[in-house]
Amino acid sequence: KTEEELAKEYRIKGVPTIVFLNSQGEEFLRIPGLLSKEDFIDLLCSYVTGAKQGCK
């Protein structure tokens, strides 16, 4: 698929937007906008562990 087709399929309105998909191709996490490396890692750790304070 082209970038335009993927953007339309996943309703991406701006960049950067990171969309995580499960093994069935269904969206389970969306990160719109720019995050620092630290905030990105904390968000992912929080999502994976269920912790509110990240992985620290």
Short mmCIF file of C-alpha atoms in Angstrom, two decimals:
data_model
loop_
_atom_site.label_atom_id
_atom_site.label_comp_id
_atom_site.label_asym_id
_atom_site.label_seq_id
_atom_site.Cartn_x
_atom_site.Cartn_y
_atom_site.Cartn_z
CA LYS A 1 0.00 0.00 0.00
CA THR A 2 1.07 3.57 -0.54
CA GLU A 3 1.65 6.03 2.29
CA GLU A 4 -1.53 7.83 1.30
CA GLU A 5 -3.58 4.62 1.43
CA LEU A 6 -2.20 3.71 4.85
CA ALA A 7 -2.82 7.21 6.20
CA LYS A 8 -6.44 7.05 5.04
CA GLU A 9 -6.96 3.50 6.36
CA TYR A 10 -5.61 4.38 9.83
CA ARG A 11 -7.13 7.90 9.89
CA ILE A 12 -3.80 9.64 10.29
CA LYS A 13 -4.39 13.38 10.13
CA GLY A 14 -0.92 14.64 11.02
CA VAL A 15 2.64 13.52 11.46
CA PRO A 16 4.16 12.12 13.44
CA THR A 17 1.53 9.54 14.36
CA ILE A 18 2.53 6.08 15.56
CA VAL A 19 -0.10 3.34 15.36
CA PHE A 20 0.44 -0.06 16.97
CA LEU A 21 -1.47 -3.05 15.59
CA ASN A 22 -2.14 -6.46 17.08
CA SER A 23 -1.59 -9.71 15.19
CA GLN A 24 -5.05 -9.34 13.58
CA GLY A 25 -4.12 -5.91 12.23
CA GLU A 26 -6.37 -4.07 14.70
CA GLU A 27 -5.20 -0.84 16.28
CA PHE A 28 -4.53 -1.07 20.01
CA LEU A 29 -2.45 2.03 20.69
CA ARG A 30 -2.10 5.38 18.93
CA ILE A 31 0.48 8.03 19.72
CA PRO A 32 -0.26 11.29 17.90
CA GLY A 33 2.30 14.04 17.90
CA LEU A 34 5.92 14.33 18.85
CA LEU A 35 7.24 12.86 22.10
CA SER A 36 10.71 12.99 23.56
CA LYS A 37 12.59 9.70 23.63
CA GLU A 38 12.09 9.49 27.41
CA ASP A 39 8.35 10.18 27.21
CA PHE A 40 7.96 7.64 24.39
CA ILE A 41 9.74 4.95 26.40
CA ASP A 42 7.72 5.79 29.54
CA LEU A 43 4.45 5.62 27.59
CA LEU A 44 5.32 2.23 26.10
CA CYS A 45 6.48 0.88 29.46
CA SER A 46 3.30 2.11 31.13
CA TYR A 47 1.19 0.46 28.47
CA VAL A 48 3.04 -2.86 28.65
CA THR A 49 3.27 -3.04 32.45
CA GLY A 50 0.00 -1.29 33.29
CA ALA A 51 1.99 0.99 35.61
CA LYS A 52 1.18 4.68 35.77
CA GLN A 53 4.78 5.74 36.44
CA GLY A 54 6.45 3.95 33.53
CA CYS A 55 9.34 1.54 33.99
CA LYS A 56 11.45 3.53 36.46
#
